mmCIF file with all atom_site columns, C-alpha atoms in Angstrom:
data_model
loop_
_atom_site.group_PDB
_atom_site.id
_atom_site.type_symbol
_atom_site.label_atom_id
_atom_site.label_alt_id
_atom_site.label_comp_id
_atom_site.label_asym_id
_atom_site.label_entity_id
_atom_site.label_seq_id
_atom_site.pdbx_PDB_ins_code
_atom_site.Cartn_x
_atom_site.Cartn_y
_atom_site.Cartn_z
_atom_site.occupancy
_atom_site.B_iso_or_equiv
_atom_site.pdbx_formal_charge
_atom_site.auth_seq_id
_atom_site.auth_comp_id
_atom_site.auth_asym_id
_atom_site.auth_atom_id
_atom_site.pdbx_PDB_model_num
ATOM 1   C CA . MET J 1 1   ? 8.604  -48.767 13.423 1.00 0.00 ? 796 MET J CA 1
ATOM 2   C CA . ASN J 1 2   ? 6.987  -49.867 16.672 1.00 0.00 ? 797 ASN J CA 1
ATOM 3   C CA . VAL J 1 3   ? 9.483  -50.169 19.559 1.00 0.00 ? 798 VAL J CA 1
ATOM 4   C CA . LEU J 1 4   ? 8.577  -53.828 20.087 1.00 0.00 ? 799 LEU J CA 1
ATOM 5   C CA . ARG J 1 5   ? 8.925  -54.695 16.393 1.00 0.00 ? 800 ARG J CA 1
ATOM 6   C CA . GLN J 1 6   ? 12.362 -53.038 16.468 1.00 0.00 ? 801 GLN J CA 1
ATOM 7   C CA . HIS J 1 7   ? 13.262 -55.054 19.580 1.00 0.00 ? 802 HIS J CA 1
ATOM 8   C CA . ALA J 1 8   ? 12.196 -58.291 17.838 1.00 0.00 ? 803 ALA J CA 1
ATOM 9   C CA . ALA J 1 9   ? 14.282 -57.343 14.784 1.00 0.00 ? 804 ALA J CA 1
ATOM 10  C CA . ASN J 1 10  ? 17.290 -56.666 17.040 1.00 0.00 ? 805 ASN J CA 1
ATOM 11  C CA . LEU J 1 11  ? 16.823 -60.046 18.736 1.00 0.00 ? 806 LEU J CA 1
ATOM 12  C CA . LYS J 1 12  ? 16.692 -61.822 15.365 1.00 0.00 ? 807 LYS J CA 1
ATOM 13  C CA . ALA J 1 13  ? 19.780 -60.021 14.069 1.00 0.00 ? 808 ALA J CA 1
ATOM 14  C CA . THR J 1 14  ? 21.745 -60.605 17.272 1.00 0.00 ? 809 THR J CA 1
ATOM 15  C CA . ALA J 1 15  ? 20.862 -64.313 17.326 1.00 0.00 ? 810 ALA J CA 1
ATOM 16  C CA . ALA J 1 16  ? 21.696 -64.720 13.618 1.00 0.00 ? 811 ALA J CA 1
ATOM 17  C CA . ALA J 1 17  ? 25.043 -62.951 14.024 1.00 0.00 ? 812 ALA J CA 1
ATOM 18  C CA . GLY J 1 18  ? 26.186 -65.498 16.584 1.00 0.00 ? 813 GLY J CA 1
ATOM 19  C CA . THR J 1 19  ? 26.777 -62.748 19.120 1.00 0.00 ? 814 THR J CA 1
ATOM 20  C CA . ALA J 1 20  ? 28.239 -63.619 22.508 1.00 0.00 ? 815 ALA J CA 1
ATOM 21  C CA . GLN J 1 21  ? 25.796 -65.511 24.712 1.00 0.00 ? 816 GLN J CA 1
ATOM 22  C CA . THR J 1 22  ? 25.869 -62.867 27.448 1.00 0.00 ? 817 THR J CA 1
ATOM 23  C CA . GLU J 1 23  ? 24.860 -60.094 25.030 1.00 0.00 ? 818 GLU J CA 1
ATOM 24  C CA . LEU J 1 24  ? 22.065 -62.192 23.534 1.00 0.00 ? 819 LEU J CA 1
ATOM 25  C CA . MET J 1 25  ? 20.901 -63.202 27.012 1.00 0.00 ? 820 MET J CA 1
ATOM 26  C CA . HIS J 1 26  ? 20.774 -59.568 28.138 1.00 0.00 ? 821 HIS J CA 1
ATOM 27  C CA . LEU J 1 27  ? 18.803 -58.526 25.049 1.00 0.00 ? 822 LEU J CA 1
ATOM 28  C CA . THR J 1 28  ? 16.449 -61.502 25.348 1.00 0.00 ? 823 THR J CA 1
ATOM 29  C CA . LEU J 1 29  ? 15.801 -60.954 29.028 1.00 0.00 ? 824 LEU J CA 1
ATOM 30  C CA . SER J 1 30  ? 15.064 -57.270 28.497 1.00 0.00 ? 825 SER J CA 1
ATOM 31  C CA . THR J 1 31  ? 12.001 -58.271 26.453 1.00 0.00 ? 826 THR J CA 1
ATOM 32  C CA . GLY J 1 32  ? 9.675  -58.519 29.450 1.00 0.00 ? 827 GLY J CA 1
ATOM 33  C CA . GLN J 1 33  ? 10.642 -55.050 30.612 1.00 0.00 ? 828 GLN J CA 1
ATOM 34  C CA . LYS J 1 34  ? 10.224 -53.532 27.139 1.00 0.00 ? 829 LYS J CA 1
ATOM 35  C CA . VAL J 1 35  ? 6.856  -55.204 26.611 1.00 0.00 ? 830 VAL J CA 1
ATOM 36  C CA . ARG J 1 36  ? 5.598  -54.135 30.042 1.00 0.00 ? 831 ARG J CA 1
ATOM 37  C CA . SER J 1 37  ? 6.757  -50.566 29.434 1.00 0.00 ? 832 SER J CA 1
ATOM 38  C CA . GLU J 1 38  ? 4.959  -50.312 26.089 1.00 0.00 ? 833 GLU J CA 1
ATOM 39  C CA . VAL J 1 39  ? 1.755  -51.879 27.446 1.00 0.00 ? 834 VAL J CA 1
ATOM 40  C CA . GLU J 1 40  ? 1.726  -49.614 30.514 1.00 0.00 ? 835 GLU J CA 1
ATOM 41  C CA . LYS J 1 41  ? 1.818  -46.529 28.261 1.00 0.00 ? 836 LYS J CA 1
ATOM 42  C CA . ARG J 1 42  ? -1.596 -47.550 26.961 1.00 0.00 ? 837 ARG J CA 1
ATOM 43  C CA . PRO J 1 43  ? -4.358 -47.378 29.617 1.00 0.00 ? 838 PRO J CA 1
ATOM 44  C CA . GLY J 1 44  ? -6.541 -50.472 29.608 1.00 0.00 ? 839 GLY J CA 1
ATOM 45  C CA . LEU J 1 45  ? -4.394 -52.443 27.153 1.00 0.00 ? 840 LEU J CA 1
ATOM 46  C CA . LEU J 1 46  ? -3.057 -54.938 29.705 1.00 0.00 ? 841 LEU J CA 1
ATOM 47  C CA . ALA J 1 47  ? -6.584 -55.911 30.734 1.00 0.00 ? 842 ALA J CA 1
ATOM 48  C CA . ALA J 1 48  ? -7.572 -56.202 27.061 1.00 0.00 ? 843 ALA J CA 1
ATOM 49  C CA . LEU J 1 49  ? -4.726 -58.572 26.166 1.00 0.00 ? 844 LEU J CA 1
ATOM 50  C CA . PRO J 1 50  ? -5.550 -62.267 25.866 1.00 0.00 ? 845 PRO J CA 1
ATOM 51  C CA . THR J 1 51  ? -4.675 -64.158 29.045 1.00 0.00 ? 846 THR J CA 1
ATOM 52  C CA . GLN J 1 52  ? -1.706 -65.953 27.482 1.00 0.00 ? 847 GLN J CA 1
ATOM 53  C CA . TYR J 1 53  ? 0.014  -62.610 26.768 1.00 0.00 ? 848 TYR J CA 1
ATOM 54  C CA . ARG J 1 54  ? -0.570 -61.319 30.294 1.00 0.00 ? 849 ARG J CA 1
ATOM 55  C CA . VAL J 1 55  ? 0.937  -64.561 31.601 1.00 0.00 ? 850 VAL J CA 1
ATOM 56  C CA . LEU J 1 56  ? 3.914  -64.295 29.211 1.00 0.00 ? 851 LEU J CA 1
ATOM 57  C CA . ILE J 1 57  ? 4.598  -60.706 30.288 1.00 0.00 ? 852 ILE J CA 1
ATOM 58  C CA . ASN J 1 58  ? 4.573  -61.700 33.962 1.00 0.00 ? 853 ASN J CA 1
ATOM 59  C CA . THR J 1 59  ? 6.610  -64.846 33.299 1.00 0.00 ? 854 THR J CA 1
ATOM 60  C CA . ALA J 1 60  ? 9.238  -62.892 31.352 1.00 0.00 ? 855 ALA J CA 1
ATOM 61  C CA . GLY J 1 61  ? 9.796  -60.593 34.318 1.00 0.00 ? 856 GLY J CA 1
ATOM 62  C CA . GLN J 1 62  ? 10.141 -63.516 36.710 1.00 0.00 ? 857 GLN J CA 1
ATOM 63  C CA . MET J 1 63  ? 12.492 -65.341 34.333 1.00 0.00 ? 858 MET J CA 1
ATOM 64  C CA . GLU J 1 64  ? 14.678 -62.233 34.024 1.00 0.00 ? 859 GLU J CA 1
ATOM 65  C CA . ARG J 1 65  ? 15.082 -62.051 37.816 1.00 0.00 ? 860 ARG J CA 1
ATOM 66  C CA . GLU J 1 66  ? 15.801 -65.778 38.169 1.00 0.00 ? 861 GLU J CA 1
ATOM 67  C CA . VAL J 1 67  ? 18.430 -65.867 35.418 1.00 0.00 ? 862 VAL J CA 1
ATOM 68  C CA . GLN J 1 68  ? 20.152 -62.809 36.870 1.00 0.00 ? 863 GLN J CA 1
ATOM 69  C CA . GLU J 1 69  ? 20.273 -64.590 40.235 1.00 0.00 ? 864 GLU J CA 1
ATOM 70  C CA . LEU J 1 70  ? 21.664 -67.738 38.588 1.00 0.00 ? 865 LEU J CA 1
ATOM 71  C CA . ALA J 1 71  ? 24.272 -65.756 36.688 1.00 0.00 ? 866 ALA J CA 1
ATOM 72  C CA . GLY J 1 72  ? 25.306 -64.092 39.936 1.00 0.00 ? 867 GLY J CA 1
ATOM 73  C CA . GLU J 1 73  ? 25.728 -67.481 41.621 1.00 0.00 ? 868 GLU J CA 1
ATOM 74  C CA . THR J 1 74  ? 27.685 -69.122 38.846 1.00 0.00 ? 869 THR J CA 1
ATOM 75  C CA . PRO J 1 75  ? 28.068 -68.363 35.139 1.00 0.00 ? 870 PRO J CA 1
ATOM 76  C CA . ARG J 1 76  ? 27.649 -72.084 34.345 1.00 0.00 ? 871 ARG J CA 1
ATOM 77  C CA . ALA J 1 77  ? 24.156 -72.138 35.881 1.00 0.00 ? 872 ALA J CA 1
ATOM 78  C CA . ALA J 1 78  ? 22.966 -69.491 33.421 1.00 0.00 ? 873 ALA J CA 1
ATOM 79  C CA . GLU J 1 79  ? 24.432 -71.530 30.548 1.00 0.00 ? 874 GLU J CA 1
ATOM 80  C CA . SER J 1 80  ? 22.137 -74.441 31.414 1.00 0.00 ? 875 SER J CA 1
ATOM 81  C CA . PHE J 1 81  ? 19.129 -72.400 30.393 1.00 0.00 ? 876 PHE J CA 1
ATOM 82  C CA . ASP J 1 82  ? 17.934 -72.798 26.781 1.00 0.00 ? 877 ASP J CA 1
ATOM 83  C CA . LEU J 1 83  ? 18.722 -69.349 25.440 1.00 0.00 ? 878 LEU J CA 1
ATOM 84  C CA . ALA J 1 84  ? 17.681 -70.158 21.861 1.00 0.00 ? 879 ALA J CA 1
ATOM 85  C CA . ASP J 1 85  ? 14.219 -71.243 22.996 1.00 0.00 ? 880 ASP J CA 1
ATOM 86  C CA . VAL J 1 86  ? 13.761 -68.232 25.244 1.00 0.00 ? 881 VAL J CA 1
ATOM 87  C CA . THR J 1 87  ? 14.958 -65.918 22.460 1.00 0.00 ? 882 THR J CA 1
ATOM 88  C CA . ARG J 1 88  ? 12.387 -67.395 20.045 1.00 0.00 ? 883 ARG J CA 1
ATOM 89  C CA . THR J 1 89  ? 9.655  -66.933 22.661 1.00 0.00 ? 884 THR J CA 1
ATOM 90  C CA . SER J 1 90  ? 10.785 -63.344 23.267 1.00 0.00 ? 885 SER J CA 1
ATOM 91  C CA . ILE J 1 91  ? 10.631 -62.569 19.540 1.00 0.00 ? 886 ILE J CA 1
ATOM 92  C CA . ILE J 1 92  ? 7.135  -64.040 19.252 1.00 0.00 ? 887 ILE J CA 1
ATOM 93  C CA . MET J 1 93  ? 5.932  -62.138 22.321 1.00 0.00 ? 888 MET J CA 1
ATOM 94  C CA . SER J 1 94  ? 7.433  -58.845 21.107 1.00 0.00 ? 889 SER J CA 1
ATOM 95  C CA . GLU J 1 95  ? 5.854  -59.153 17.674 1.00 0.00 ? 890 GLU J CA 1
ATOM 96  C CA . ALA J 1 96  ? 2.466  -60.243 19.004 1.00 0.00 ? 891 ALA J CA 1
ATOM 97  C CA . VAL J 1 97  ? 2.212  -57.510 21.635 1.00 0.00 ? 892 VAL J CA 1
ATOM 98  C CA . ALA J 1 98  ? 3.452  -54.988 19.035 1.00 0.00 ? 893 ALA J CA 1
ATOM 99  C CA . GLY J 1 99  ? 0.381  -55.886 16.984 1.00 0.00 ? 894 GLY J CA 1
ATOM 100 C CA . PHE J 1 100 ? -1.903 -55.266 19.966 1.00 0.00 ? 895 PHE J CA 1
ATOM 101 C CA . CYS J 1 101 ? -0.160 -51.929 20.627 1.00 0.00 ? 896 CYS J CA 1
ATOM 102 C CA . GLU J 1 102 ? -0.602 -50.900 16.991 1.00 0.00 ? 897 GLU J CA 1
ATOM 103 C CA . LYS J 1 103 ? -4.324 -51.728 17.097 1.00 0.00 ? 898 LYS J CA 1
ATOM 104 C CA . TYR J 1 104 ? -4.666 -49.840 20.384 1.00 0.00 ? 899 TYR J CA 1
ATOM 105 C CA . ASP J 1 105 ? -2.803 -46.817 18.980 1.00 0.00 ? 900 ASP J CA 1
ATOM 106 C CA . ALA J 1 106 ? -4.995 -46.779 15.867 1.00 0.00 ? 901 ALA J CA 1
ATOM 107 C CA . ALA J 1 107 ? -8.128 -46.751 18.035 1.00 0.00 ? 902 ALA J CA 1
ATOM 108 C CA . HIS J 1 108 ? -6.728 -44.286 20.612 1.00 0.00 ? 903 HIS J CA 1
ATOM 109 C CA . PRO J 1 109 ? -4.475 -41.800 18.805 1.00 0.00 ? 904 PRO J CA 1
ATOM 110 C CA . GLN J 1 110 ? -2.108 -40.042 21.212 1.00 0.00 ? 905 GLN J CA 1
ATOM 111 C CA . PRO J 1 111 ? 0.726  -37.809 20.065 1.00 0.00 ? 906 PRO J CA 1
ATOM 112 C CA . ASN J 1 112 ? 3.312  -38.936 22.647 1.00 0.00 ? 907 ASN J CA 1
ATOM 113 C CA . ILE J 1 113 ? 3.314  -42.744 22.288 1.00 0.00 ? 908 ILE J CA 1
#
C-alpha cells in the first residue's frame, strides 16, 4: 500500500476511534510533511501536480508550524482550531497525492520508492 494511502487510513481510524485530540492533531499535522517527503522522492512530480495540490502542500506545512506555536503558547489556543475539518482535508490531500504518486511510479519505475 502506498505510504500516503496508509497515512490516510491511519487518520480515518484514529478519528473514528475517538482518540485523544493531541494524538489526532499530531497525526493530522504530520500530513504535510509526509506528502512533501513522498513528492520530493519523485523528480518533477511537484511541478506536475495541479496548482491546488501544490498550494495545499505548502499550506499544510505552514499550518503545522502555526498550530505548534499556538500549542506552545497555550493549549486552549490549539483547541480553537477545527481539527475535524483539518483532518478531513488531510485525508483528502493524502489520498489525492497518493494517486498522483502511483501514476508517477507506474510511468517511472524505480526500485527504491
